[in-house]
Phi, psi and omega in degrees: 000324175294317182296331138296332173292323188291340195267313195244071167297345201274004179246009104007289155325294191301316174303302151346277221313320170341106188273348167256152216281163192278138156227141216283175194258339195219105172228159161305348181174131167276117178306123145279005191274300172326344228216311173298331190302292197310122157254003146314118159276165190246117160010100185289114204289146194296158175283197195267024181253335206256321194288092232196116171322186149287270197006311232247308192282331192268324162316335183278324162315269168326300183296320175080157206288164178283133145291157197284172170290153173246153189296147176296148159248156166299120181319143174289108180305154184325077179000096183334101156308156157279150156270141177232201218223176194229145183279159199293330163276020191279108154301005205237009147326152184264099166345292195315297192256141196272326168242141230265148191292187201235172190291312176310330175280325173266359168215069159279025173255359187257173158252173177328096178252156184277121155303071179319140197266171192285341182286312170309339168325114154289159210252336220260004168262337171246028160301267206322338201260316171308304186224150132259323177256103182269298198296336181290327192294317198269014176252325208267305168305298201313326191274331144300299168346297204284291206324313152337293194289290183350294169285348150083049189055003166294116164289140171287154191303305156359280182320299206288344196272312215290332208274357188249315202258143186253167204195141183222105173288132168195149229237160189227163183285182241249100168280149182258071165216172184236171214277008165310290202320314215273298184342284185314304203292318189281011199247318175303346187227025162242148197062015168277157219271173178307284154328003166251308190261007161267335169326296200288319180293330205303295194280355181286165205260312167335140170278326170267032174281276215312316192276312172304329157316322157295342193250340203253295170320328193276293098082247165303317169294306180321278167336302192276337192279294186290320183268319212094334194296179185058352179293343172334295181297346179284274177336337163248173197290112178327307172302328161319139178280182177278145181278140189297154140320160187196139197251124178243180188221135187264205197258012153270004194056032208259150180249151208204094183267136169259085152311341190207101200292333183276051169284152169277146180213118195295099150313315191213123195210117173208188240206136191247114178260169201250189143334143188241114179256175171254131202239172190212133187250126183275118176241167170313143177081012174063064179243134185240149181248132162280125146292167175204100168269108169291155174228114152225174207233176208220135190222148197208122175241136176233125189257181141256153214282339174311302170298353143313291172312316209276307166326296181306237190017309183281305153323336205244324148328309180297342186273301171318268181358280165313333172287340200274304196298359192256340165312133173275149179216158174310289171243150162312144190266090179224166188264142187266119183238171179074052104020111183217102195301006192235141159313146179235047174236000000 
Protein backbone atom coordinates (compact mmCIF):
# COMPACT_ATOMS: atom_id res chain seq x y z
CA UNK A 1 0.00 0.00 0.00
CA UNK A 2 2.63 2.22 0.56
CA UNK A 3 4.41 1.81 -2.09
CA UNK A 4 1.16 2.36 -4.31
CA UNK A 5 0.38 5.45 -2.53
CA UNK A 6 4.23 6.84 -3.41
CA UNK A 7 3.93 5.89 -7.18
CA UNK A 8 0.05 7.72 -6.65
CA UNK A 9 0.25 10.42 -4.06
CA UNK A 10 -2.60 12.48 -5.84
CA UNK A 11 -5.18 10.00 -4.87
CA UNK A 12 -4.61 10.58 -1.30
CA UNK A 13 -4.96 14.04 -2.02
CA UNK A 14 -8.02 13.46 -3.68
CA UNK A 15 -9.53 11.12 -0.87
CA UNK A 16 -8.71 13.61 2.03
CA UNK A 17 -10.33 16.17 -0.04
CA UNK A 18 -13.86 14.35 -0.10
CA UNK A 19 -16.15 15.93 2.18
CA UNK A 20 -17.93 12.59 1.83
CA UNK A 21 -16.34 8.97 2.65
CA UNK A 22 -14.91 7.28 -0.52
CA UNK A 23 -17.02 4.93 -2.62
CA UNK A 24 -15.04 3.22 -5.39
CA UNK A 25 -17.20 4.34 -9.30
CA UNK A 26 -16.98 0.61 -10.25
CA UNK A 27 -19.21 -1.44 -7.87
CA UNK A 28 -21.06 -4.58 -8.71
CA UNK A 29 -24.34 -2.73 -7.75
CA UNK A 30 -25.37 0.31 -7.50
CA UNK A 31 -26.21 1.00 -4.34
CA UNK A 32 -29.09 3.78 -2.92
CA UNK A 33 -26.82 4.99 0.30
CA UNK A 34 -24.70 6.05 -2.89
CA UNK A 35 -27.26 7.61 -4.81
CA UNK A 36 -28.47 9.19 -1.75
CA UNK A 37 -24.70 10.25 -0.92
CA UNK A 38 -24.23 12.42 -4.14
CA UNK A 39 -24.90 15.95 -3.82
CA UNK A 40 -23.97 17.12 -7.37
CA UNK A 41 -26.79 18.10 -9.96
CA UNK A 42 -26.90 16.02 -12.54
CA UNK A 43 -28.05 17.19 -15.78
CA UNK A 44 -30.94 16.39 -16.83
CA UNK A 45 -31.40 13.35 -19.11
CA UNK A 46 -32.84 13.72 -22.73
CA UNK A 47 -35.94 11.32 -22.91
CA UNK A 48 -35.91 7.73 -23.98
CA UNK A 49 -37.09 8.97 -27.70
CA UNK A 50 -34.01 11.19 -27.70
CA UNK A 51 -31.43 8.79 -25.61
CA UNK A 52 -30.65 6.83 -29.33
CA UNK A 53 -27.11 4.85 -29.75
CA UNK A 54 -24.44 5.54 -32.96
CA UNK A 55 -26.02 2.40 -34.29
CA UNK A 56 -29.20 3.16 -34.11
CA UNK A 57 -29.01 6.80 -35.79
CA UNK A 58 -27.11 5.33 -38.72
CA UNK A 59 -29.79 2.69 -39.31
CA UNK A 60 -32.21 5.26 -39.27
CA UNK A 61 -29.91 7.43 -41.80
CA UNK A 62 -30.23 5.02 -44.17
CA UNK A 63 -33.23 2.71 -43.32
CA UNK A 64 -35.26 5.80 -42.31
CA UNK A 65 -36.34 6.07 -38.91
CA UNK A 66 -39.49 4.03 -36.90
CA UNK A 67 -42.41 6.47 -35.99
CA UNK A 68 -42.52 7.26 -32.55
CA UNK A 69 -45.44 5.43 -31.18
CA UNK A 70 -48.83 6.57 -29.50
CA UNK A 71 -49.43 5.93 -25.73
CA UNK A 72 -52.44 3.43 -25.60
CA UNK A 73 -55.39 5.77 -24.30
CA UNK A 74 -58.44 4.50 -22.00
CA UNK A 75 -61.56 3.00 -23.54
CA UNK A 76 -64.44 5.35 -23.63
CA UNK A 77 -66.79 4.01 -20.65
CA UNK A 78 -69.70 2.27 -20.96
CA UNK A 79 -73.10 3.82 -21.71
CA UNK A 80 -75.80 4.53 -18.61
CA UNK A 81 -78.33 1.51 -19.14
CA UNK A 82 -81.59 2.82 -19.28
CA UNK A 83 -84.39 2.07 -16.82
CA UNK A 84 -87.89 1.45 -17.70
CA UNK A 85 -91.28 1.51 -15.85
CA UNK A 86 -93.86 -1.51 -15.16
CA UNK A 87 -97.51 -0.48 -16.43
CA UNK A 88 -100.32 0.17 -14.09
CA UNK A 89 -101.64 -3.41 -13.60
CA UNK A 90 -98.11 -4.59 -12.71
CA UNK A 91 -98.23 -6.85 -9.63
CA UNK A 92 -95.18 -6.07 -9.00
CA UNK A 93 -96.09 -1.89 -8.77
CA UNK A 94 -95.76 -0.30 -6.25
CA UNK A 95 -99.35 0.22 -4.01
CA UNK A 96 -98.39 3.20 -1.77
CA UNK A 97 -97.72 5.41 -4.83
CA UNK A 98 -99.67 6.15 -7.63
CA UNK A 99 -96.76 7.32 -9.90
CA UNK A 100 -93.75 5.53 -10.45
CA UNK A 101 -90.65 7.20 -9.33
CA UNK A 102 -88.61 8.79 -11.97
CA UNK A 103 -84.77 8.05 -12.85
CA UNK A 104 -83.80 11.10 -10.80
CA UNK A 105 -85.73 10.31 -7.52
CA UNK A 106 -84.07 7.07 -7.64
CA UNK A 107 -80.49 8.25 -8.54
CA UNK A 108 -79.97 11.66 -7.61
CA UNK A 109 -76.48 11.53 -8.23
CA UNK A 110 -77.02 10.68 -11.73
CA UNK A 111 -78.50 12.63 -14.16
CA UNK A 112 -82.01 13.03 -15.28
CA UNK A 113 -82.86 10.57 -18.47
CA UNK A 114 -86.07 10.47 -20.34
CA UNK A 115 -87.81 7.11 -19.54
CA UNK A 116 -90.38 5.67 -22.64
CA UNK A 117 -93.35 4.90 -21.29
CA UNK A 118 -94.46 1.41 -22.11
CA UNK A 119 -97.04 1.98 -24.67
CA UNK A 120 -93.97 3.76 -27.19
CA UNK A 121 -91.75 1.06 -26.22
CA UNK A 122 -90.20 -0.33 -29.65
CA UNK A 123 -90.21 -4.60 -29.75
CA UNK A 124 -87.31 -4.68 -32.29
CA UNK A 125 -84.89 -2.75 -29.71
CA UNK A 126 -86.05 -5.57 -27.00
CA UNK A 127 -85.92 -8.33 -29.50
CA UNK A 128 -82.23 -9.42 -28.34
CA UNK A 129 -82.92 -9.15 -24.73
CA UNK A 130 -87.04 -11.07 -25.48
CA UNK A 131 -86.03 -13.86 -28.23
CA UNK A 132 -82.47 -13.72 -28.56
CA UNK A 133 -82.33 -16.37 -30.44
CA UNK A 134 -85.65 -16.39 -33.10
CA UNK A 135 -84.57 -19.00 -35.39
CA UNK A 136 -83.52 -21.73 -32.91
CA UNK A 137 -86.78 -20.74 -30.88
CA UNK A 138 -89.24 -20.87 -33.96
CA UNK A 139 -87.16 -24.92 -34.80
CA UNK A 140 -88.05 -25.18 -31.15
CA UNK A 141 -92.24 -24.45 -31.71
CA UNK A 142 -91.93 -26.55 -35.15
CA UNK A 143 -90.90 -29.12 -33.34
CA UNK A 144 -93.27 -29.50 -30.61
CA UNK A 145 -95.86 -28.81 -33.11
CA UNK A 146 -94.99 -31.82 -35.31
CA UNK A 147 -94.31 -34.20 -32.10
CA UNK A 148 -98.18 -33.37 -31.36
CA UNK A 149 -99.84 -33.88 -34.43
CA UNK A 150 -97.73 -37.55 -34.43
CA UNK A 151 -99.22 -38.55 -31.11
CA UNK A 152 -102.06 -37.25 -32.00
CA UNK A 153 -102.36 -34.83 -28.91
CA UNK A 154 -101.34 -38.27 -26.25
CA UNK A 155 -99.30 -37.47 -23.39
CA UNK A 156 -96.72 -40.04 -22.53
CA UNK A 157 -97.29 -41.39 -18.94
CA UNK A 158 -94.26 -39.14 -17.53
CA UNK A 159 -96.26 -36.17 -18.70
CA UNK A 160 -99.58 -37.11 -17.54
CA UNK A 161 -97.88 -38.08 -14.16
CA UNK A 162 -95.89 -34.86 -14.05
CA UNK A 163 -99.31 -32.73 -14.73
CA UNK A 164 -101.66 -34.23 -12.10
CA UNK A 165 -99.04 -34.99 -9.36
CA UNK A 166 -96.92 -32.58 -7.56
CA UNK A 167 -93.46 -33.05 -6.10
CA UNK A 168 -91.02 -31.32 -4.36
CA UNK A 169 -87.19 -31.57 -4.08
CA UNK A 170 -85.20 -29.91 -1.51
CA UNK A 171 -81.91 -30.05 -0.81
CA UNK A 172 -80.28 -28.63 2.78
CA UNK A 173 -77.15 -27.08 3.56
CA UNK A 174 -73.79 -28.84 4.75
CA UNK A 175 -74.21 -30.35 8.09
CA UNK A 176 -71.07 -30.98 10.20
CA UNK A 177 -71.54 -34.60 10.95
CA UNK A 178 -70.52 -37.63 8.64
CA UNK A 179 -72.28 -39.67 6.74
CA UNK A 180 -72.35 -43.19 8.51
CA UNK A 181 -74.19 -40.55 11.34
CA UNK A 182 -76.73 -39.10 8.82
CA UNK A 183 -77.31 -42.28 6.93
CA UNK A 184 -79.88 -44.21 10.12
CA UNK A 185 -81.63 -40.80 10.33
CA UNK A 186 -82.46 -40.55 6.74
CA UNK A 187 -83.47 -44.34 6.25
CA UNK A 188 -85.32 -43.50 9.02
CA UNK A 189 -87.79 -40.66 7.72
CA UNK A 190 -88.29 -42.04 4.53
CA UNK A 191 -91.28 -43.25 3.04
CA UNK A 192 -92.96 -41.61 6.44
CA UNK A 193 -95.72 -39.16 6.36
CA UNK A 194 -94.13 -35.36 7.09
CA UNK A 195 -95.55 -34.90 9.84
CA UNK A 196 -94.65 -38.25 11.40
CA UNK A 197 -90.95 -37.99 10.87
CA UNK A 198 -90.66 -34.40 12.13
CA UNK A 199 -92.78 -36.17 15.14
CA UNK A 200 -90.45 -38.61 15.28
CA UNK A 201 -86.73 -36.44 15.18
CA UNK A 202 -88.42 -33.94 17.71
CA UNK A 203 -87.54 -36.90 20.12
CA UNK A 204 -84.45 -38.96 18.75
CA UNK A 205 -81.51 -38.88 20.76
CA UNK A 206 -79.32 -38.06 17.73
CA UNK A 207 -77.02 -35.09 17.81
CA UNK A 208 -77.90 -34.54 13.94
CA UNK A 209 -81.81 -34.96 14.56
CA UNK A 210 -81.77 -31.13 15.40
CA UNK A 211 -80.39 -30.11 12.01
CA UNK A 212 -82.53 -32.59 10.41
CA UNK A 213 -85.63 -31.63 12.07
CA UNK A 214 -84.94 -27.99 10.80
CA UNK A 215 -84.50 -28.87 7.60
CA UNK A 216 -87.75 -31.48 7.28
CA UNK A 217 -89.86 -28.17 8.73
CA UNK A 218 -87.96 -25.82 6.12
CA UNK A 219 -88.97 -28.58 3.88
CA UNK A 220 -92.63 -28.71 4.50
CA UNK A 221 -93.07 -24.49 4.16
CA UNK A 222 -91.09 -25.02 0.87
CA UNK A 223 -93.60 -27.74 -0.65
CA UNK A 224 -97.05 -26.12 0.56
CA UNK A 225 -95.76 -22.28 -0.17
CA UNK A 226 -94.15 -22.92 -3.57
CA UNK A 227 -95.70 -26.08 -4.90
CA UNK A 228 -99.16 -26.22 -3.41
CA UNK A 229 -99.27 -29.60 -1.76
CA UNK A 230 -101.22 -30.54 1.30
CA UNK A 231 -103.64 -27.96 0.47
CA UNK A 232 -106.91 -30.29 0.07
CA UNK A 233 -108.79 -29.59 3.14
CA UNK A 234 -108.12 -25.85 2.74
CA UNK A 235 -108.88 -26.00 -0.62
CA UNK A 236 -112.45 -27.77 -0.96
CA UNK A 237 -115.33 -26.99 -0.90
CA UNK A 238 -116.98 -27.42 2.61
CA UNK A 239 -120.27 -28.70 0.96
CA UNK A 240 -118.23 -31.75 -0.58
CA UNK A 241 -118.12 -34.65 1.31
CA UNK A 242 -114.76 -36.09 2.54
CA UNK A 243 -113.09 -38.61 0.49
CA UNK A 244 -113.80 -42.30 2.20
CA UNK A 245 -110.40 -43.48 3.68
CA UNK A 246 -108.86 -45.70 1.38
CA UNK A 247 -106.56 -48.74 2.33
CA UNK A 248 -103.23 -49.31 -0.05
CA UNK A 249 -100.10 -51.94 0.64
CA UNK A 250 -96.61 -50.08 -0.32
CA UNK A 251 -93.83 -52.05 -1.64
CA UNK A 252 -92.65 -53.36 1.32
CA UNK A 253 -96.07 -54.69 2.27
CA UNK A 254 -96.65 -52.41 4.73
CA UNK A 255 -100.90 -51.28 4.67
CA UNK A 256 -101.40 -47.78 4.70
CA UNK A 257 -104.86 -46.40 5.27
CA UNK A 258 -105.17 -42.72 3.25
CA UNK A 259 -107.40 -40.17 4.52
CA UNK A 260 -106.30 -37.38 2.79
CA UNK A 261 -104.96 -37.72 -0.84
CA UNK A 262 -102.99 -34.67 -0.98
CA UNK A 263 -101.00 -35.06 2.85
CA UNK A 264 -96.90 -34.76 2.06
CA UNK A 265 -95.31 -37.49 2.25
CA UNK A 266 -91.08 -38.24 1.77
CA UNK A 267 -90.81 -40.06 -0.77
CA UNK A 268 -87.32 -40.23 -1.03
CA UNK A 269 -84.59 -39.57 1.33
CA UNK A 270 -80.78 -39.85 0.82
CA UNK A 271 -77.24 -38.39 2.34
CA UNK A 272 -74.83 -35.81 0.18
CA UNK A 273 -71.33 -36.17 1.36
CA UNK A 274 -70.01 -32.67 1.58
CA UNK A 275 -66.58 -30.61 1.95
CA UNK A 276 -63.83 -32.02 4.46
CA UNK A 277 -62.67 -28.72 6.92
CA UNK A 278 -59.32 -28.38 9.12
CA UNK A 279 -59.59 -28.70 12.44
CA UNK A 280 -56.45 -29.02 14.98
CA UNK A 281 -56.42 -31.46 18.30
CA UNK A 282 -53.87 -29.81 20.94
CA UNK A 283 -51.72 -32.71 22.35
CA UNK A 284 -49.20 -33.16 25.04
CA UNK A 285 -45.67 -32.14 24.42
CA UNK A 286 -46.77 -29.06 22.13
CA UNK A 287 -47.92 -32.02 19.68
CA UNK A 288 -50.79 -30.77 17.43
CA UNK A 289 -52.88 -33.68 15.59
CA UNK A 290 -54.42 -31.95 12.14
CA UNK A 291 -58.50 -33.26 12.00
CA UNK A 292 -60.61 -33.47 9.05
CA UNK A 293 -64.10 -32.91 10.18
CA UNK A 294 -66.74 -34.08 7.47
CA UNK A 295 -69.81 -32.13 6.30
CA UNK A 296 -72.63 -33.62 4.73
CA UNK A 297 -75.92 -32.77 3.58
CA UNK A 298 -79.77 -34.52 3.88
CA UNK A 299 -81.78 -33.99 0.19
CA UNK A 300 -85.57 -34.96 0.64
CA UNK A 301 -88.10 -35.59 -2.38
CA UNK A 302 -91.64 -34.72 -0.89
CA UNK A 303 -94.76 -36.35 -3.02
CA UNK A 304 -98.69 -36.23 -2.04
CA UNK A 305 -100.05 -39.17 -0.96
CA UNK A 306 -101.82 -39.68 -4.15
CA UNK A 307 -99.23 -40.70 -5.46
CA UNK A 308 -99.15 -43.60 -3.52
CA UNK A 309 -102.73 -44.74 -4.56
CA UNK A 310 -101.81 -44.26 -7.82
CA UNK A 311 -98.67 -46.82 -7.47
CA UNK A 312 -100.67 -49.29 -5.64
CA UNK A 313 -103.38 -49.53 -8.65
CA UNK A 314 -100.78 -50.11 -10.91
CA UNK A 315 -99.34 -52.57 -9.22
CA UNK A 316 -102.03 -54.39 -8.41
CA UNK A 317 -102.95 -54.24 -12.30
CA UNK A 318 -99.55 -55.62 -12.95
CA UNK A 319 -100.17 -58.54 -10.99
CA UNK A 320 -103.57 -59.35 -12.47
CA UNK A 321 -101.98 -59.25 -16.12
CA UNK A 322 -99.65 -61.71 -15.06
CA UNK A 323 -102.02 -63.91 -13.20
CA UNK A 324 -104.06 -63.98 -16.54
CA UNK A 325 -101.09 -64.80 -18.56
CA UNK A 326 -100.38 -67.87 -16.44
CA UNK A 327 -103.86 -69.58 -17.10
CA UNK A 328 -104.00 -72.49 -19.40
CA UNK A 329 -106.11 -72.33 -22.51
CA UNK A 330 -106.96 -74.76 -25.27
CA UNK A 331 -105.77 -72.49 -27.98
CA UNK A 332 -103.96 -69.30 -27.91
CA UNK A 333 -106.00 -66.43 -27.04
CA UNK A 334 -104.85 -64.94 -30.19
CA UNK A 335 -106.72 -63.39 -33.59
CA UNK A 336 -106.62 -66.35 -36.21
CA UNK A 337 -106.27 -64.72 -40.23
CA UNK A 338 -105.96 -66.35 -43.59
CA UNK A 339 -109.21 -68.41 -43.24
CA UNK A 340 -109.64 -70.72 -46.31
CA UNK A 341 -112.56 -73.14 -46.99
CA UNK A 342 -110.02 -75.28 -49.24
CA UNK A 343 -106.99 -77.23 -48.03
CA UNK A 344 -103.77 -75.23 -49.19
CA UNK A 345 -101.69 -78.68 -49.49
Amino acid sequence: MATRGAVYPCRHIVRAARPTPFVARRTISYTPIRRAQETEEKPEEPPKEQRRSALSSIRDFFLGGSKPTKKPQLAKPAPVQREGTLSSDSIFADETTTTPATAQERRPDAQAEEVEPLEQRVRDRMAPIIDPRPEARKRWERKMIVRAVRKRGRLTKREMVMATEREALVKSHWFKTSVKKLVPLARQIAGKNIDDAILQMQFSKKKAAKDVLEHLKHAKNVAIVKYGMGLGHVQRDPSEPLPKPQTVILKNGEKRVIREPTAIYIAQAWVNRGPYDYDYDHRAMGRINVLRPPHTGLSVLLKEERTLIREWQEREAKALRQRKQQLWTQLPDRKIYGQNQYYSW
